[in-house]
mmCIF file of C-alpha atoms in Angstrom:
data_model
loop_
_atom_site.group_PDB
_atom_site.id
_atom_site.type_symbol
_atom_site.label_atom_id
_atom_site.label_comp_id
_atom_site.label_asym_id
_atom_site.label_seq_id
_atom_site.Cartn_x
_atom_site.Cartn_y
_atom_site.Cartn_z
ATOM 1 C CA UNK A 1 0.165 -0.293 0.138
ATOM 2 C CA UNK A 2 1.683 3.594 -1.098
ATOM 3 C CA UNK A 3 1.752 6.145 1.656
ATOM 4 C CA UNK A 4 -0.860 8.226 2.909
ATOM 5 C CA UNK A 5 -0.269 11.890 1.694
ATOM 6 C CA UNK A 6 -1.203 14.576 4.329
ATOM 7 C CA UNK A 7 -1.114 18.632 4.071
ATOM 8 C CA UNK A 8 0.152 21.224 6.346
ATOM 9 C CA UNK A 9 -0.811 24.836 5.820
ATOM 10 C CA UNK A 10 1.348 27.454 7.701
ATOM 11 C CA UNK A 11 -0.271 30.827 8.265
ATOM 12 C CA UNK A 12 3.054 32.624 9.412
ATOM 13 C CA UNK A 13 3.868 36.981 9.438
ATOM 14 C CA UNK A 14 4.933 37.072 6.216
ATOM 15 C CA UNK A 15 3.942 34.449 4.357
ATOM 16 C CA UNK A 16 1.393 31.244 3.912
ATOM 17 C CA UNK A 17 3.087 27.882 3.149
ATOM 18 C CA UNK A 18 1.598 24.626 2.092
ATOM 19 C CA UNK A 19 3.072 21.248 2.080
ATOM 20 C CA UNK A 20 1.832 18.296 0.923
ATOM 21 C CA UNK A 21 3.948 14.953 1.892
ATOM 22 C CA UNK A 22 3.924 11.640 1.640
ATOM 23 C CA UNK A 23 5.219 10.121 5.427
ATOM 24 C CA UNK A 24 6.676 6.825 6.856
ATOM 25 C CA UNK A 25 7.800 7.173 10.573
ATOM 26 C CA UNK A 26 10.396 9.686 10.362
ATOM 27 C CA UNK A 27 10.860 10.002 6.339
ATOM 28 C CA UNK A 28 8.934 12.450 5.288
ATOM 29 C CA UNK A 29 8.902 12.626 0.838
ATOM 30 C CA UNK A 30 7.791 16.234 0.143
ATOM 31 C CA UNK A 31 5.166 16.057 -2.836
ATOM 32 C CA UNK A 32 4.361 19.567 -3.653
ATOM 33 C CA UNK A 33 5.330 22.642 -1.977
ATOM 34 C CA UNK A 34 3.903 26.418 -2.486
ATOM 35 C CA UNK A 35 4.372 30.071 -0.973
ATOM 36 C CA UNK A 36 2.351 32.883 -1.096
ATOM 37 C CA UNK A 37 3.567 36.147 0.464
ATOM 38 C CA UNK A 38 0.313 37.949 2.141
ATOM 39 C CA UNK A 39 2.565 39.878 4.615
ATOM 40 C CA UNK A 40 0.140 38.982 7.448
ATOM 41 C CA UNK A 41 2.046 41.455 9.786
ATOM 42 C CA UNK A 42 1.929 44.365 7.886
ATOM 43 C CA UNK A 43 1.035 47.225 9.594
ATOM 44 C CA UNK A 44 0.008 45.220 12.711
ATOM 45 C CA UNK A 45 3.125 46.021 14.977
ATOM 46 C CA UNK A 46 2.059 49.882 16.049
ATOM 47 C CA UNK A 47 -1.674 48.474 17.233
ATOM 48 C CA UNK A 48 -1.069 44.574 17.399
ATOM 49 C CA UNK A 49 -4.589 44.673 15.468
ATOM 50 C CA UNK A 50 -4.300 42.721 11.993
ATOM 51 C CA UNK A 51 -5.011 44.709 9.450
ATOM 52 C CA UNK A 52 -8.444 43.925 6.936
ATOM 53 C CA UNK A 53 -6.264 43.712 3.746
ATOM 54 C CA UNK A 54 -4.313 41.448 4.878
ATOM 55 C CA UNK A 55 -6.473 39.422 6.612
ATOM 56 C CA UNK A 56 -8.419 38.922 3.204
ATOM 57 C CA UNK A 57 -5.247 38.307 1.241
ATOM 58 C CA UNK A 58 -4.337 35.223 3.753
ATOM 59 C CA UNK A 59 -7.801 33.970 3.842
ATOM 60 C CA UNK A 60 -7.496 33.618 -0.048
ATOM 61 C CA UNK A 61 -4.338 31.911 0.126
ATOM 62 C CA UNK A 62 -5.507 29.358 2.579
ATOM 63 C CA UNK A 63 -8.414 28.787 0.445
ATOM 64 C CA UNK A 64 -6.699 28.194 -2.349
ATOM 65 C CA UNK A 65 -3.872 25.768 -0.496
ATOM 66 C CA UNK A 66 -7.061 23.703 0.840
ATOM 67 C CA UNK A 67 -7.720 23.182 -2.880
ATOM 68 C CA UNK A 68 -4.362 22.202 -4.045
ATOM 69 C CA UNK A 69 -3.965 19.807 -1.333
ATOM 70 C CA UNK A 70 -6.955 17.740 -2.399
ATOM 71 C CA UNK A 71 -5.669 18.148 -6.061
ATOM 72 C CA UNK A 72 -2.873 16.805 -4.778
ATOM 73 C CA UNK A 73 -5.074 13.941 -3.469
ATOM 74 C CA UNK A 74 -3.927 15.001 0.323
ATOM 75 C CA UNK A 75 -6.038 12.840 2.855
ATOM 76 C CA UNK A 76 -5.793 15.099 5.882
ATOM 77 C CA UNK A 77 -4.890 18.680 6.519
ATOM 78 C CA UNK A 78 -3.227 20.534 9.176
ATOM 79 C CA UNK A 79 -3.716 24.703 9.312
ATOM 80 C CA UNK A 80 -1.616 26.236 11.398
ATOM 81 C CA UNK A 81 -0.917 30.099 12.699
ATOM 82 C CA UNK A 82 2.306 30.970 14.364
ATOM 83 C CA UNK A 83 3.481 34.601 15.787
ATOM 84 C CA UNK A 84 0.914 37.477 14.180
ATOM 85 C CA UNK A 85 -1.569 35.428 14.549
ATOM 86 C CA UNK A 86 -1.248 34.229 18.365
ATOM 87 C CA UNK A 87 -0.344 37.697 19.127
ATOM 88 C CA UNK A 88 -2.822 39.779 17.592
ATOM 89 C CA UNK A 89 -6.011 40.980 19.324
ATOM 90 C CA UNK A 90 -8.408 40.962 16.697
ATOM 91 C CA UNK A 91 -7.538 36.987 16.121
ATOM 92 C CA UNK A 92 -10.916 36.228 15.797
ATOM 93 C CA UNK A 93 -11.039 37.913 13.057
ATOM 94 C CA UNK A 94 -8.438 35.955 11.085
ATOM 95 C CA UNK A 95 -10.061 32.542 11.927
ATOM 96 C CA UNK A 96 -13.304 33.391 11.236
ATOM 97 C CA UNK A 97 -11.927 34.896 7.684
ATOM 98 C CA UNK A 98 -10.187 31.956 7.420
ATOM 99 C CA UNK A 99 -13.256 29.587 7.737
ATOM 100 C CA UNK A 100 -15.757 31.265 6.024
ATOM 101 C CA UNK A 101 -13.057 31.429 2.729
ATOM 102 C CA UNK A 102 -11.366 28.019 3.071
ATOM 103 C CA UNK A 103 -14.114 25.988 4.665
ATOM 104 C CA UNK A 104 -11.228 25.032 7.360
ATOM 105 C CA UNK A 105 -10.419 25.907 11.110
ATOM 106 C CA UNK A 106 -7.334 27.527 11.529
ATOM 107 C CA UNK A 107 -4.821 26.347 14.502
ATOM 108 C CA UNK A 108 -2.838 28.936 16.125
ATOM 109 C CA UNK A 109 0.067 27.557 18.108
ATOM 110 C CA UNK A 110 2.017 29.152 20.724
ATOM 111 C CA UNK A 111 6.045 29.764 20.945
ATOM 112 C CA UNK A 112 6.869 27.072 22.776
ATOM 113 C CA UNK A 113 4.680 24.773 19.925
ATOM 114 C CA UNK A 114 6.139 26.485 17.230
ATOM 115 C CA UNK A 115 9.758 25.952 18.854
ATOM 116 C CA UNK A 116 9.422 21.938 18.887
ATOM 117 C CA UNK A 117 7.604 21.678 15.718
ATOM 118 C CA UNK A 118 10.829 23.301 13.976
ATOM 119 C CA UNK A 119 13.354 21.130 16.127
ATOM 120 C CA UNK A 120 11.668 18.234 15.296
ATOM 121 C CA UNK A 121 11.562 19.100 11.696
ATOM 122 C CA UNK A 122 15.471 19.827 11.195
ATOM 123 C CA UNK A 123 15.781 16.212 12.722
ATOM 124 C CA UNK A 124 14.049 14.717 10.346
ATOM 125 C CA UNK A 125 17.301 15.084 8.321
ATOM 126 C CA UNK A 126 19.166 11.796 8.920
ATOM 127 C CA UNK A 127 22.333 13.795 8.969
ATOM 128 C CA UNK A 128 21.867 15.871 11.968
ATOM 129 C CA UNK A 129 19.490 13.405 14.310
ATOM 130 C CA UNK A 130 22.470 12.213 16.663
ATOM 131 C CA UNK A 131 24.304 16.108 16.476
ATOM 132 C CA UNK A 132 23.723 18.728 19.487
ATOM 133 C CA UNK A 133 22.582 21.208 17.511
ATOM 134 C CA UNK A 134 21.227 25.263 18.176
ATOM 135 C CA UNK A 135 18.270 25.418 15.693
ATOM 136 C CA UNK A 136 17.316 29.135 14.732
ATOM 137 C CA UNK A 137 14.159 30.017 12.544
ATOM 138 C CA UNK A 138 14.207 33.726 12.083
ATOM 139 C CA UNK A 139 10.219 33.979 11.153
ATOM 140 C CA UNK A 140 8.264 37.300 10.225
ATOM 141 C CA UNK A 141 7.312 37.876 13.552
ATOM 142 C CA UNK A 142 9.818 35.835 16.314
ATOM 143 C CA UNK A 143 12.393 33.880 15.906
ATOM 144 C CA UNK A 144 12.766 29.802 17.631
ATOM 145 C CA UNK A 145 15.868 28.730 19.446
ATOM 146 C CA UNK A 146 15.982 25.699 20.202
ATOM 147 C CA UNK A 147 19.389 23.585 22.067
ATOM 148 C CA UNK A 148 19.194 19.817 21.911
ATOM 149 C CA UNK A 149 20.392 16.123 20.612
ATOM 150 C CA UNK A 150 18.645 13.291 19.058
ATOM 151 C CA UNK A 151 14.866 13.650 20.955
ATOM 152 C CA UNK A 152 16.248 14.972 24.144
ATOM 153 C CA UNK A 153 15.920 19.446 23.902
ATOM 154 C CA UNK A 154 17.550 20.686 26.973
ATOM 155 C CA UNK A 155 16.174 24.408 25.712
ATOM 156 C CA UNK A 156 13.534 25.797 23.503
ATOM 157 C CA UNK A 157 11.762 28.981 22.951
ATOM 158 C CA UNK A 158 10.374 32.223 21.071
ATOM 159 C CA UNK A 159 11.264 35.514 21.387
ATOM 160 C CA UNK A 160 9.050 38.828 19.761
ATOM 161 C CA UNK A 161 11.758 39.599 17.346
ATOM 162 C CA UNK A 162 11.328 38.726 13.707
ATOM 163 C CA UNK A 163 11.958 39.791 9.761
ATOM 164 C CA UNK A 164 8.766 41.928 9.121
ATOM 165 C CA UNK A 165 8.668 42.829 13.049
ATOM 166 C CA UNK A 166 11.764 44.939 12.589
ATOM 167 C CA UNK A 167 11.268 46.082 9.231
ATOM 168 C CA UNK A 168 7.755 47.850 10.701
ATOM 169 C CA UNK A 169 10.291 49.358 13.291
ATOM 170 C CA UNK A 170 13.316 50.850 12.217
ATOM 171 C CA UNK A 171 11.636 51.589 8.490
ATOM 172 C CA UNK A 172 15.231 51.850 7.002
ATOM 173 C CA UNK A 173 15.023 54.549 3.839
ATOM 174 C CA UNK A 174 16.296 53.528 -0.051
ATOM 175 C CA UNK A 175 18.654 53.336 0.212
ATOM 176 C CA UNK A 176 19.655 52.550 3.576
ATOM 177 C CA UNK A 177 22.080 54.700 4.710
ATOM 178 C CA UNK A 178 25.082 53.697 7.159
ATOM 179 C CA UNK A 179 23.381 55.213 10.617
ATOM 180 C CA UNK A 180 20.402 52.886 9.348
ATOM 181 C CA UNK A 181 22.474 49.975 9.002
ATOM 182 C CA UNK A 182 24.414 50.667 12.937
ATOM 183 C CA UNK A 183 21.277 51.269 14.838
ATOM 184 C CA UNK A 184 19.593 48.369 13.555
ATOM 185 C CA UNK A 185 22.947 46.198 13.785
ATOM 186 C CA UNK A 186 22.974 47.338 17.685
ATOM 187 C CA UNK A 187 19.223 47.364 18.318
ATOM 188 C CA UNK A 188 19.366 43.505 17.245
ATOM 189 C CA UNK A 189 22.335 42.828 19.382
ATOM 190 C CA UNK A 190 21.066 44.651 22.413
ATOM 191 C CA UNK A 191 18.366 42.316 22.139
ATOM 192 C CA UNK A 192 20.089 38.986 21.832
ATOM 193 C CA UNK A 193 22.646 39.860 24.694
ATOM 194 C CA UNK A 194 19.561 40.600 26.902
ATOM 195 C CA UNK A 195 17.039 38.656 26.190
ATOM 196 C CA UNK A 196 18.471 35.403 24.587
ATOM 197 C CA UNK A 197 22.177 34.821 26.225
ATOM 198 C CA UNK A 198 20.438 35.769 29.360
ATOM 199 C CA UNK A 199 18.516 32.216 29.235
ATOM 200 C CA UNK A 200 20.069 30.626 26.498
ATOM 201 C CA UNK A 201 23.940 31.153 27.387
ATOM 202 C CA UNK A 202 24.304 28.855 30.836
ATOM 203 C CA UNK A 203 22.383 26.144 28.662
ATOM 204 C CA UNK A 204 24.626 26.675 25.962
ATOM 205 C CA UNK A 205 27.864 26.995 27.635
ATOM 206 C CA UNK A 206 27.840 22.967 28.948
ATOM 207 C CA UNK A 207 29.454 21.738 25.230
ATOM 208 C CA UNK A 208 29.126 24.972 22.724
ATOM 209 C CA UNK A 209 32.189 23.567 20.768
ATOM 210 C CA UNK A 210 30.462 20.447 19.811
ATOM 211 C CA UNK A 211 27.607 22.318 19.031
ATOM 212 C CA UNK A 212 26.108 22.798 15.655
ATOM 213 C CA UNK A 213 24.238 25.955 14.561
ATOM 214 C CA UNK A 214 22.023 25.549 12.248
ATOM 215 C CA UNK A 215 19.671 28.371 10.475
ATOM 216 C CA UNK A 216 16.054 26.478 8.795
ATOM 217 C CA UNK A 217 13.183 29.316 7.476
ATOM 218 C CA UNK A 218 12.936 30.979 4.551
ATOM 219 C CA UNK A 219 15.744 34.145 5.709
ATOM 220 C CA UNK A 220 18.604 31.092 6.328
ATOM 221 C CA UNK A 221 17.301 29.662 2.878
ATOM 222 C CA UNK A 222 17.243 32.721 0.772
ATOM 223 C CA UNK A 223 20.938 33.894 2.323
ATOM 224 C CA UNK A 224 21.960 30.072 0.976
ATOM 225 C CA UNK A 225 20.677 30.647 -2.060
ATOM 226 C CA UNK A 226 22.111 34.493 -2.309
ATOM 227 C CA UNK A 227 25.664 32.944 -1.198
ATOM 228 C CA UNK A 228 25.221 30.486 -3.832
ATOM 229 C CA UNK A 229 24.156 32.526 -6.392
ATOM 230 C CA UNK A 230 21.106 30.133 -8.025
ATOM 231 C CA UNK A 231 17.643 31.375 -8.816
ATOM 232 C CA UNK A 232 15.798 27.732 -8.156
ATOM 233 C CA UNK A 233 14.785 26.339 -5.351
ATOM 234 C CA UNK A 234 17.223 23.366 -5.088
ATOM 235 C CA UNK A 235 17.181 21.901 -1.079
ATOM 236 C CA UNK A 236 20.509 19.926 -1.633
ATOM 237 C CA UNK A 237 22.457 22.642 -2.965
ATOM 238 C CA UNK A 238 20.745 24.951 -0.399
ATOM 239 C CA UNK A 239 21.548 21.943 2.532
ATOM 240 C CA UNK A 240 24.780 22.267 1.041
ATOM 241 C CA UNK A 241 25.748 25.965 1.386
ATOM 242 C CA UNK A 242 27.190 27.297 4.629
ATOM 243 C CA UNK A 243 26.823 30.573 6.036
ATOM 244 C CA UNK A 244 30.455 31.596 7.588
ATOM 245 C CA UNK A 245 30.377 34.701 9.825
ATOM 246 C CA UNK A 246 32.432 36.680 7.461
ATOM 247 C CA UNK A 247 29.524 36.012 4.251
ATOM 248 C CA UNK A 248 26.756 37.183 6.656
ATOM 249 C CA UNK A 249 28.340 40.443 7.834
ATOM 250 C CA UNK A 250 29.414 40.737 4.037
ATOM 251 C CA UNK A 251 25.904 40.730 2.551
ATOM 252 C CA UNK A 252 24.499 43.099 5.925
ATOM 253 C CA UNK A 253 27.051 45.539 4.076
ATOM 254 C CA UNK A 254 25.406 44.730 0.815
ATOM 255 C CA UNK A 255 22.591 44.552 1.095
ATOM 256 C CA UNK A 256 22.114 47.593 3.503
ATOM 257 C CA UNK A 257 24.281 49.870 0.650
ATOM 258 C CA UNK A 258 21.555 49.279 -1.899
ATOM 259 C CA UNK A 259 18.591 50.533 -3.008
ATOM 260 C CA UNK A 260 15.227 48.318 -3.337
ATOM 261 C CA UNK A 261 15.008 48.263 -7.080
ATOM 262 C CA UNK A 262 19.241 46.954 -7.176
ATOM 263 C CA UNK A 263 18.150 44.061 -3.917
ATOM 264 C CA UNK A 264 15.715 42.700 -6.147
ATOM 265 C CA UNK A 265 18.044 42.239 -9.076
ATOM 266 C CA UNK A 266 20.504 39.789 -6.328
ATOM 267 C CA UNK A 267 20.564 36.426 -7.732
ATOM 268 C CA UNK A 268 19.035 33.864 -5.678
ATOM 269 C CA UNK A 269 17.051 36.432 -3.558
ATOM 270 C CA UNK A 270 13.075 36.884 -4.602
ATOM 271 C CA UNK A 271 11.803 40.339 -5.678
ATOM 272 C CA UNK A 272 9.752 40.065 -2.891
ATOM 273 C CA UNK A 273 11.820 39.360 0.002
ATOM 274 C CA UNK A 274 14.432 42.229 -0.674
ATOM 275 C CA UNK A 275 12.581 44.235 1.896
ATOM 276 C CA UNK A 276 12.523 41.717 4.687
ATOM 277 C CA UNK A 277 15.996 40.142 3.582
ATOM 278 C CA UNK A 278 17.297 43.081 5.545
ATOM 279 C CA UNK A 279 16.474 42.633 8.873
ATOM 280 C CA UNK A 280 16.045 39.082 8.602
ATOM 281 C CA UNK A 281 19.952 39.050 7.625
ATOM 282 C CA UNK A 282 20.500 41.345 10.430
ATOM 283 C CA UNK A 283 19.352 38.302 13.207
ATOM 284 C CA UNK A 284 21.195 35.961 11.486
ATOM 285 C CA UNK A 285 24.302 37.723 11.368
ATOM 286 C CA UNK A 286 23.825 38.972 15.295
ATOM 287 C CA UNK A 287 23.303 35.089 16.554
ATOM 288 C CA UNK A 288 26.304 33.923 15.032
ATOM 289 C CA UNK A 289 28.913 36.918 16.266
ATOM 290 C CA UNK A 290 27.017 36.803 19.861
ATOM 291 C CA UNK A 291 27.369 33.036 20.367
ATOM 292 C CA UNK A 292 30.916 33.221 18.616
ATOM 293 C CA UNK A 293 29.847 30.723 15.882
ATOM 294 C CA UNK A 294 31.912 31.306 13.181
ATOM 295 C CA UNK A 295 28.728 30.279 10.915
ATOM 296 C CA UNK A 296 25.932 28.238 10.377
ATOM 297 C CA UNK A 297 24.309 25.361 8.032
ATOM 298 C CA UNK A 298 21.267 25.683 6.645
ATOM 299 C CA UNK A 299 18.044 23.339 6.567
ATOM 300 C CA UNK A 300 15.013 23.605 4.555
ATOM 301 C CA UNK A 301 12.897 21.399 7.372
ATOM 302 C CA UNK A 302 11.354 22.331 9.854
ATOM 303 C CA UNK A 303 7.799 23.171 11.582
ATOM 304 C CA UNK A 304 5.982 21.792 8.696
ATOM 305 C CA UNK A 305 7.969 18.942 8.305
ATOM 306 C CA UNK A 306 7.221 17.778 11.979
ATOM 307 C CA UNK A 307 3.448 19.262 11.392
ATOM 308 C CA UNK A 308 2.996 17.176 8.533
ATOM 309 C CA UNK A 309 4.053 13.799 11.132
ATOM 310 C CA UNK A 310 2.165 14.765 13.715
ATOM 311 C CA UNK A 311 -0.991 14.504 11.156
ATOM 312 C CA UNK A 312 0.077 11.493 9.852
ATOM 313 C CA UNK A 313 0.409 10.009 13.129
ATOM 314 C CA UNK A 314 -3.219 10.839 14.155
ATOM 315 C CA UNK A 315 -4.799 10.693 10.940
ATOM 316 C CA UNK A 316 -7.510 8.304 12.319
ATOM 317 C CA UNK A 317 -8.684 11.074 14.462
ATOM 318 C CA UNK A 318 -7.689 13.981 12.210
ATOM 319 C CA UNK A 319 -11.010 15.765 12.251
ATOM 320 C CA UNK A 320 -11.499 15.961 16.336
ATOM 321 C CA UNK A 321 -11.534 19.707 17.281
ATOM 322 C CA UNK A 322 -8.603 19.653 19.386
ATOM 323 C CA UNK A 323 -6.823 17.504 16.520
ATOM 324 C CA UNK A 324 -6.320 20.782 14.384
ATOM 325 C CA UNK A 325 -7.176 18.415 11.476
ATOM 326 C CA UNK A 326 -9.220 18.421 8.492
ATOM 327 C CA UNK A 327 -10.024 15.293 6.562
ATOM 328 C CA UNK A 328 -10.854 16.187 2.970
ATOM 329 C CA UNK A 329 -12.853 14.979 0.789
ATOM 330 C CA UNK A 330 -11.675 12.803 -2.031
ATOM 331 C CA UNK A 331 -14.667 13.565 -4.584
ATOM 332 C CA UNK A 332 -13.358 17.019 -4.620
ATOM 333 C CA UNK A 333 -9.424 16.259 -5.281
ATOM 334 C CA UNK A 334 -10.097 17.247 -8.554
ATOM 335 C CA UNK A 335 -11.926 20.647 -8.151
ATOM 336 C CA UNK A 336 -10.596 23.861 -10.401
ATOM 337 C CA UNK A 337 -9.147 26.712 -8.397
ATOM 338 C CA UNK A 338 -12.812 28.660 -7.644
ATOM 339 C CA UNK A 339 -12.417 31.987 -10.020
ATOM 340 C CA UNK A 340 -10.078 34.981 -9.969
ATOM 341 C CA UNK A 341 -9.906 35.086 -6.343
ATOM 342 C CA UNK A 342 -7.672 32.686 -5.811
ATOM 343 C CA UNK A 343 -5.501 33.825 -8.298
ATOM 344 C CA UNK A 344 -2.529 35.027 -6.632
ATOM 345 C CA UNK A 345 0.561 34.992 -7.546
ATOM 346 C CA UNK A 346 3.124 32.580 -5.446
ATOM 347 C CA UNK A 347 6.223 33.243 -3.792
ATOM 348 C CA UNK A 348 7.727 29.709 -5.145
ATOM 349 C CA UNK A 349 6.341 26.266 -6.298
ATOM 350 C CA UNK A 350 7.734 22.998 -6.340
ATOM 351 C CA UNK A 351 6.328 20.155 -7.834
ATOM 352 C CA UNK A 352 7.120 16.262 -6.979
ATOM 353 C CA UNK A 353 9.490 14.272 -8.705
ATOM 354 C CA UNK A 354 11.972 17.506 -9.036
ATOM 355 C CA UNK A 355 15.594 16.460 -8.995
ATOM 356 C CA UNK A 356 15.897 18.378 -5.951
ATOM 357 C CA UNK A 357 13.139 16.482 -3.773
ATOM 358 C CA UNK A 358 14.574 12.949 -5.490
ATOM 359 C CA UNK A 359 17.882 13.711 -4.102
ATOM 360 C CA UNK A 360 16.828 14.617 -0.407
ATOM 361 C CA UNK A 361 15.011 11.128 -0.456
ATOM 362 C CA UNK A 362 16.618 9.380 2.758
#
């Protein structure tokens, strides 16, 4: 019997992302991955209210991806939301919009759950599973730090620092000037020192020499693509492109010296990410410097890999209200996407059977 397919839709502060995968134990085989930058966190941090246009964009993207999950024969679906959704005073408006537009329930996870899923997802990579890892996931509204080895985690926490959150706060000029760069660098380093190092350093100090720093999420993957100067999303190439501390500093200096139009021309940098990469790179650089790492390795696995494993393991009860899952009707698996309201430009898409997916199978 072939493996059953399951799907996860991840509603983040910056993007909505879909993963359809076949799961066998700890082996996750992506069938289809797609992302749409909806900027749910746009204009959010001044009032902690999600803006109506951002809610509408996000709900439409979720609806589109529900249809894509059906089209790719996913037997079950989990729809989860992270930082902006959990911090929003009008969270209920987002949940209602998603349910009305997509006919699914949105599960808002805590920062601790997000950190746990990130660790479990990264360690689906057999290369990393038995190593002591400090995993850093720079998101749009938060950054997760997880320290552990195997299935034992000694530290996991989500911090209120993310690429979109910082961009909304600093609003650098176009092009940014040296004062913009220094202000951002100083602020991020201070935050890492005061908020992160103070609680993480004791756990890390016991065996830092044997700890490997791993970056996951969109920021890390894009920085690796920029470093390797390749535009196509290639999981194997991304994960084999290390980012040294010097490379991160070099990219910081270059990115913060260019206007937005020129950043959009950089190979490997998706044009729609050319603004938030400024602050995402600042966080990545600060982590390597403040903790004394020579650089970081990149993982393309993370929250969605773990969430789809959980969906598969709980498949018999996936429709229970507390499971955060939806049973998909196979009769609608090939229904056409609904009208122009769902015709959205996607940030990336990767079909089954592409060379990069075959290369990542354990």
